[in-house]
mmCIF file of C-alpha atoms in Angstrom:
data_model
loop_
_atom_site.group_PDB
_atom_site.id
_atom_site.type_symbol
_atom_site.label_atom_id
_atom_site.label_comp_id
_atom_site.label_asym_id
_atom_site.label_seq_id
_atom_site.Cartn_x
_atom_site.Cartn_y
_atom_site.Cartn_z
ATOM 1 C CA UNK A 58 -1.308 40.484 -13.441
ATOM 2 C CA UNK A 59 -3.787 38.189 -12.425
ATOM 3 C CA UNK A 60 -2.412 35.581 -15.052
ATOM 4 C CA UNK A 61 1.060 36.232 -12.822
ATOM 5 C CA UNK A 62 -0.511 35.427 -9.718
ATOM 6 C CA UNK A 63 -2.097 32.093 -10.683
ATOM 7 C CA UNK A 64 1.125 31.186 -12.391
ATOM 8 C CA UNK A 65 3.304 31.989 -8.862
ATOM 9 C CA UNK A 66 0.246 30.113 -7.048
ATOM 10 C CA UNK A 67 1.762 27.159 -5.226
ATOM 11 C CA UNK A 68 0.447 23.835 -5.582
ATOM 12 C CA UNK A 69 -1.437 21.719 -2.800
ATOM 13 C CA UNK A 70 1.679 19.274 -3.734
ATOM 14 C CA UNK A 71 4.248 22.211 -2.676
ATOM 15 C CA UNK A 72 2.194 23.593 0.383
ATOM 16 C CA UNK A 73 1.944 20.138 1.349
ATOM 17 C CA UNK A 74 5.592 19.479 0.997
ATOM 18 C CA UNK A 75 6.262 22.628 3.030
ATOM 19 C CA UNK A 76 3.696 21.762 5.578
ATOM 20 C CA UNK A 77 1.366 24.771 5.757
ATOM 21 C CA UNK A 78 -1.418 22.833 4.698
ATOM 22 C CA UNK A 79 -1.787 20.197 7.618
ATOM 23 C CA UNK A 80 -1.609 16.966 6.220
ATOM 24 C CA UNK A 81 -4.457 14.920 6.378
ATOM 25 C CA UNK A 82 -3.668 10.917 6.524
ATOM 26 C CA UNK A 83 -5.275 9.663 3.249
ATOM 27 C CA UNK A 84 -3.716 11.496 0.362
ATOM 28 C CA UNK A 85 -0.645 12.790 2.177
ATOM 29 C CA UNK A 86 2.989 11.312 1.304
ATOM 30 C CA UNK A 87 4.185 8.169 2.919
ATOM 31 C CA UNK A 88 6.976 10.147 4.762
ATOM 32 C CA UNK A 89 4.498 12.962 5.741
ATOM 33 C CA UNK A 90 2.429 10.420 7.001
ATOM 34 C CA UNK A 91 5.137 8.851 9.021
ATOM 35 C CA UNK A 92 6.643 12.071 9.780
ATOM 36 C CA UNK A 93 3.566 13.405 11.606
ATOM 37 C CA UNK A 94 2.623 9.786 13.107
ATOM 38 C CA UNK A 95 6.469 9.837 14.943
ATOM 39 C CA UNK A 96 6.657 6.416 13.232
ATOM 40 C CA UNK A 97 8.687 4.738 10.122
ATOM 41 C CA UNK A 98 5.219 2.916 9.659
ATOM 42 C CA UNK A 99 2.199 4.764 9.506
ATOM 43 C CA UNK A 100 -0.098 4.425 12.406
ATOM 44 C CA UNK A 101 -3.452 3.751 10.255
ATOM 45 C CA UNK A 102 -2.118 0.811 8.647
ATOM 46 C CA UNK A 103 -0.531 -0.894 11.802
ATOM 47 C CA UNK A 104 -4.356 -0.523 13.301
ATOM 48 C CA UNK A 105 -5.668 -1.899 10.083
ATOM 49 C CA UNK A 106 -3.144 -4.751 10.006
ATOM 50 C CA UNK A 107 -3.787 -5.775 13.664
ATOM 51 C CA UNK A 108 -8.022 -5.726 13.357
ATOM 52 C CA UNK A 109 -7.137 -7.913 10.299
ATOM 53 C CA UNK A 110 -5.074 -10.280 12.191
ATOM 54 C CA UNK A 111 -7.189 -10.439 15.516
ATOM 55 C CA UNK A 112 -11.050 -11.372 13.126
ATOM 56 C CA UNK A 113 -10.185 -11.408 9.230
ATOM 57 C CA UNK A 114 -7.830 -14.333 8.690
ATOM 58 C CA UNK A 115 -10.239 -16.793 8.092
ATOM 59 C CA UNK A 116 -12.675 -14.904 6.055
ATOM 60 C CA UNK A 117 -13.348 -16.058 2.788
ATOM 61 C CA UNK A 118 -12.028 -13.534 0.283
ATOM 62 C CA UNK A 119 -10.732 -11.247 2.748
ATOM 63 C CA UNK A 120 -9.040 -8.028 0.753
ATOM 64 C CA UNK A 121 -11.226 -9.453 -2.640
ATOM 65 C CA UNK A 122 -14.438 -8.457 -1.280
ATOM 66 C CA UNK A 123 -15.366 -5.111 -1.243
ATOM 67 C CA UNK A 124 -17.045 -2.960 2.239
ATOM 68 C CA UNK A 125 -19.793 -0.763 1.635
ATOM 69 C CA UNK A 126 -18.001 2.238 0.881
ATOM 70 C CA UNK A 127 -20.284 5.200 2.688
ATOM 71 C CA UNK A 128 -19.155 3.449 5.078
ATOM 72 C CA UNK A 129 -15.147 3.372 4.502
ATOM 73 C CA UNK A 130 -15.392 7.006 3.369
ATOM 74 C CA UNK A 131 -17.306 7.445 6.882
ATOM 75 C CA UNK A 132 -13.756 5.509 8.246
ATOM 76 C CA UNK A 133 -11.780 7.568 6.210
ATOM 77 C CA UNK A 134 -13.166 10.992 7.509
ATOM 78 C CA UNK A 135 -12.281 9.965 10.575
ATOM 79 C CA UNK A 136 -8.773 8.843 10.100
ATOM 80 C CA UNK A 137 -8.441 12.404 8.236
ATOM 81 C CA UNK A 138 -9.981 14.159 10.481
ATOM 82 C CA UNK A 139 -7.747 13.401 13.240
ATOM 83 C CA UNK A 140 -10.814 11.957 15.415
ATOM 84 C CA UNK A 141 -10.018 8.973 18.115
ATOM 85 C CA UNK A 142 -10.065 5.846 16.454
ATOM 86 C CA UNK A 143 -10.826 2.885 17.793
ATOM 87 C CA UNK A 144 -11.569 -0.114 14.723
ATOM 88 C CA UNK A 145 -13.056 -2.310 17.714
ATOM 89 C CA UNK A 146 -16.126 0.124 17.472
ATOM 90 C CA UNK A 147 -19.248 -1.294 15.965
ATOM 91 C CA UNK A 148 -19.701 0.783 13.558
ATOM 92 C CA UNK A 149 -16.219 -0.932 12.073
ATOM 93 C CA UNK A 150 -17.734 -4.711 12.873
ATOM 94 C CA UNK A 151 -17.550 -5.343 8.746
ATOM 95 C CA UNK A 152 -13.860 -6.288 8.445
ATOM 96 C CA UNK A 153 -14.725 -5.522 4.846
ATOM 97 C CA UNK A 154 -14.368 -1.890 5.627
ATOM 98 C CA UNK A 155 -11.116 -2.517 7.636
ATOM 99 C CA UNK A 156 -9.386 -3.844 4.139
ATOM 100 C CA UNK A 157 -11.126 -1.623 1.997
ATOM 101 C CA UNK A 158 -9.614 1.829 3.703
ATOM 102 C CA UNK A 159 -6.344 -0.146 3.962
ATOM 103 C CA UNK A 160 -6.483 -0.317 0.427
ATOM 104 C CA UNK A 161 -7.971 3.065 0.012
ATOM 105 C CA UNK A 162 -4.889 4.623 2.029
ATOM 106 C CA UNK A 163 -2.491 2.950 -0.460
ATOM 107 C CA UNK A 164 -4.786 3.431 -3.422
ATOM 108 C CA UNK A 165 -4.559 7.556 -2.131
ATOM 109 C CA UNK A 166 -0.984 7.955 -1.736
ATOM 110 C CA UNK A 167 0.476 10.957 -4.569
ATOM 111 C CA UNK A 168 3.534 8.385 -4.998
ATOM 112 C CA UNK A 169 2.768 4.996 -4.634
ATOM 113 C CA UNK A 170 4.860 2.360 -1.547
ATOM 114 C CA UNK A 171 6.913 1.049 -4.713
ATOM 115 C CA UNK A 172 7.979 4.485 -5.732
ATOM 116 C CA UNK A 173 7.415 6.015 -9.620
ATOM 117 C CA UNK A 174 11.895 6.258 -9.926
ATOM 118 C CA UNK A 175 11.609 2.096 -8.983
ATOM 119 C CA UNK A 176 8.778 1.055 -11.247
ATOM 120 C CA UNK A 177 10.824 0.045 -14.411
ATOM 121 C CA UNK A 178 13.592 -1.705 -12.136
ATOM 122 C CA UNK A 179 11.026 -3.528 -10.294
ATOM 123 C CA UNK A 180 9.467 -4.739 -13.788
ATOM 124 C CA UNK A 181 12.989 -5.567 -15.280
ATOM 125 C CA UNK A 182 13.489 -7.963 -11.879
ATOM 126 C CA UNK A 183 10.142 -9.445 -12.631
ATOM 127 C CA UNK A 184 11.292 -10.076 -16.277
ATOM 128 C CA UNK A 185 14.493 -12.368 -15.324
ATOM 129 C CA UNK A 186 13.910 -15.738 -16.119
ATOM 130 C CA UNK A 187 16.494 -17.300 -13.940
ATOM 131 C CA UNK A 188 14.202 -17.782 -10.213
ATOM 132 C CA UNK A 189 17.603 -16.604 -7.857
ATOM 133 C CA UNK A 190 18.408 -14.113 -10.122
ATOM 134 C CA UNK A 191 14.812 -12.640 -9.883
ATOM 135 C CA UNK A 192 14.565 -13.169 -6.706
ATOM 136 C CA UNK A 193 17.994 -11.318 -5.548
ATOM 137 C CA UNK A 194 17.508 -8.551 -7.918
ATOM 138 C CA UNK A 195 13.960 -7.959 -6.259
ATOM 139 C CA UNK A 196 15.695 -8.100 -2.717
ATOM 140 C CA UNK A 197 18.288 -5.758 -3.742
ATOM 141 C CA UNK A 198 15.904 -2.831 -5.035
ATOM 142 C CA UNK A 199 13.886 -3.283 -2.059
ATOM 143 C CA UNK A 200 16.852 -2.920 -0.081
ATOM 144 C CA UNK A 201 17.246 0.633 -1.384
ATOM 145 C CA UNK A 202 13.866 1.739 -0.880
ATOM 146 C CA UNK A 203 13.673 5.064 1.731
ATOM 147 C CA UNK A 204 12.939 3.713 4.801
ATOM 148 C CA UNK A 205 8.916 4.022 5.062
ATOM 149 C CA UNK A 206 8.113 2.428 2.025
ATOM 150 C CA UNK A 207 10.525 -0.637 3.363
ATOM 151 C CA UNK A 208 9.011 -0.617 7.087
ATOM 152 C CA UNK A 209 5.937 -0.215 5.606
ATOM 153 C CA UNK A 210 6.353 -2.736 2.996
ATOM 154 C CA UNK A 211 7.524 -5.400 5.597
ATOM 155 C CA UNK A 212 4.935 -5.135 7.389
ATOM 156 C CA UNK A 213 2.164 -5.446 5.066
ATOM 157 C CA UNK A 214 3.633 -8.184 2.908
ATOM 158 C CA UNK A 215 4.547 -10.176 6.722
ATOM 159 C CA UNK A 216 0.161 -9.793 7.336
ATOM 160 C CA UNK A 217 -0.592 -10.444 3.106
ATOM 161 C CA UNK A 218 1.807 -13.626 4.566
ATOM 162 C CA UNK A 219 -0.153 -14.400 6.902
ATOM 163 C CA UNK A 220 -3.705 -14.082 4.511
ATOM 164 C CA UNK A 221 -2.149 -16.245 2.154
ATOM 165 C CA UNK A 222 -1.297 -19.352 4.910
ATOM 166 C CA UNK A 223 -5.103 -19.750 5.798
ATOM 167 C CA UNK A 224 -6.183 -19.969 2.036
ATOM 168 C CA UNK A 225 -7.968 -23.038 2.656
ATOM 169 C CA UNK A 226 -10.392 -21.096 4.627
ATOM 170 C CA UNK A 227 -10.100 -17.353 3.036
ATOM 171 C CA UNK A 228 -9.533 -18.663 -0.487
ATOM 172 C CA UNK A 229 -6.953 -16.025 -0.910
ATOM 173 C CA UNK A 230 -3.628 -17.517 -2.490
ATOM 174 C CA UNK A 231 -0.548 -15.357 -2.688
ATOM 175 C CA UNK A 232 -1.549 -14.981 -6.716
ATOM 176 C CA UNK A 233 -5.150 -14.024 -5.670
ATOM 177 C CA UNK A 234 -3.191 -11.351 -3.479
ATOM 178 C CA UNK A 235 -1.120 -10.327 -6.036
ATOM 179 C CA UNK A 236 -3.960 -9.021 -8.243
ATOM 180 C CA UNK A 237 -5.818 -7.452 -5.838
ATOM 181 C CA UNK A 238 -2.861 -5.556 -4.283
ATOM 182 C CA UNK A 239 -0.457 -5.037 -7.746
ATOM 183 C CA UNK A 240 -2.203 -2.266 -8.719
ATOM 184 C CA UNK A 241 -2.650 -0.478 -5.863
ATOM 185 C CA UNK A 242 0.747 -0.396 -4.550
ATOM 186 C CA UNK A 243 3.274 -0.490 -7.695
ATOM 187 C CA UNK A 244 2.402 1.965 -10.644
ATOM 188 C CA UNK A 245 3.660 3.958 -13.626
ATOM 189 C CA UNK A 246 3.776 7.179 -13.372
ATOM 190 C CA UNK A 247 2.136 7.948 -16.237
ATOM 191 C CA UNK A 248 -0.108 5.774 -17.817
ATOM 192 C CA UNK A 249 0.583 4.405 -21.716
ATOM 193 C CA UNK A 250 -0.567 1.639 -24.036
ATOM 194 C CA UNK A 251 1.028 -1.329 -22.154
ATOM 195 C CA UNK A 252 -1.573 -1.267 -18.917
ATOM 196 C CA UNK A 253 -2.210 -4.875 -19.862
ATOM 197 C CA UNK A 254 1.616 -5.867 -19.523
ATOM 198 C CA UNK A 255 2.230 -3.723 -16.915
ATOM 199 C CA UNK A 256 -0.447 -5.112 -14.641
ATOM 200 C CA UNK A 257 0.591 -8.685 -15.311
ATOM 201 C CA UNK A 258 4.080 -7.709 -13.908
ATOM 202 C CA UNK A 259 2.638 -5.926 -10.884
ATOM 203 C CA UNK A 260 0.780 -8.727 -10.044
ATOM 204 C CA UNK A 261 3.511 -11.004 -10.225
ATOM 205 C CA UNK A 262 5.695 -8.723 -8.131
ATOM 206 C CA UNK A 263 3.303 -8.811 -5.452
ATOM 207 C CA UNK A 264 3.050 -12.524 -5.393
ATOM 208 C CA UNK A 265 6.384 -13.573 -5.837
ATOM 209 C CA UNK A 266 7.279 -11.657 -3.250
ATOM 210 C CA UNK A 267 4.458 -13.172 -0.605
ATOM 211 C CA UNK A 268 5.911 -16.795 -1.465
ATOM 212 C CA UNK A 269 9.783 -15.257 -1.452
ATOM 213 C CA UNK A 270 9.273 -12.770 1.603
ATOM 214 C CA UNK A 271 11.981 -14.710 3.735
ATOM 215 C CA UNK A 272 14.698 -13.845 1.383
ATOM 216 C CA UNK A 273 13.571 -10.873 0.171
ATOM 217 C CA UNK A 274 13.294 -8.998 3.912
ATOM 218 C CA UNK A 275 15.933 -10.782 5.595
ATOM 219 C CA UNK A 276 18.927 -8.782 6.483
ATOM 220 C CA UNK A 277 21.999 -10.568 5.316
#
């Protein structure tokens, strides 16, 4: 009987799905996330973005270097924990430990902003040799995205943008931002032997579309 009852046991994936287990920010679904934030973009990352913008554009290897992470776990109880935020706040000064929950948030998510169903389609885009071609297949998949992951995406790749124009004085090129970002936002869902390949083609991704994001996010 007790074998039964562990088997019927729902999972922290279903009560979370079903919302009796409040969501907490990091960790919970994109659409969760944006569900309980009112928004189509989550509210954490739009703070992030904008404490970025306002004292991190100019700071050499901003996103590369890592904040001391007590402290962005300190950030991310906080966030989780439903506590008034305000990223101005001393304690937040590093803009180290800005980016690194930022990428902790993404790095958290059970499904990943390029969802697991797009992962081989996003890697087959990458493949084509022919620059349109790439280009237009890569718009046309993010085009279908659900709606958070494309606000979402928008967003972030319009600030990674805007990181990549200053790279004279934050050293971080749009391929620079494409290997510290790949990784963390496009993913198989399970694992195999072809990690190597795989992250060559999720860096790639990420870049081509910081030096393509025009065509890619414009609505035709």
């Amino acid at each position: 009987r007790l074998k039964k009852f562990i088997t019927r046991r729902p999972s922290l994936k279903t009560l979370q799905e079903k919302g009796i287990i409040k969501d907490q920010i990091f960790g919970a679904y994109l659409h969760n996330v944006c569900e309980h934030d009112g928004s189509t973009v989550p509210h954490f990352v739009k703070m992030c973005i904008k404490a970025v913008e306002e004292r991190g554009l100019d700071v050499d290897g901003i996103y590369r270097v890592s904040g001391n992470l007590a402290t962005i776990q300190k950030l991310r109880f906080v966030v989780n924990q439903e506590e008034k935020l305000n990223l101005d706040d001393s304690q937040w000064e590093d803009i180290h430990v800005v980016t690194g929950a930022l990428k902790m948030f993404f790095r958290e998510l059970p499904e990943p902003l390029f969802p697991y169903c797009f992962f081989e389609q996003f890697v087959e885009a990458i493949k084509i040799q022919e620059h349109d071609s790439q280009v237009k297949a890569i718009k046309d998949l993010v085009q279908r995205l659900p709606k958070p992951n494309y606000d979402t995406m928008k967003i972030l790749f319009a600030h990674l943008q805007n990181i990549a124009a200053k790279e004279k004085m934050n050293l971080m090129s749009p391929q620079s931002l494409g290997i510290v970002f790949g990784p963390t936002l496009l993913r198989p869902e399970k694992e195999t032997g072809s990690m190597a390949i795989h992250m060559l083609y999720q860096n790639q991704l990420i870049e081509l579309m910081l030096t393509e994001y025009t065509k890619i996010f414009r609505s035709d």
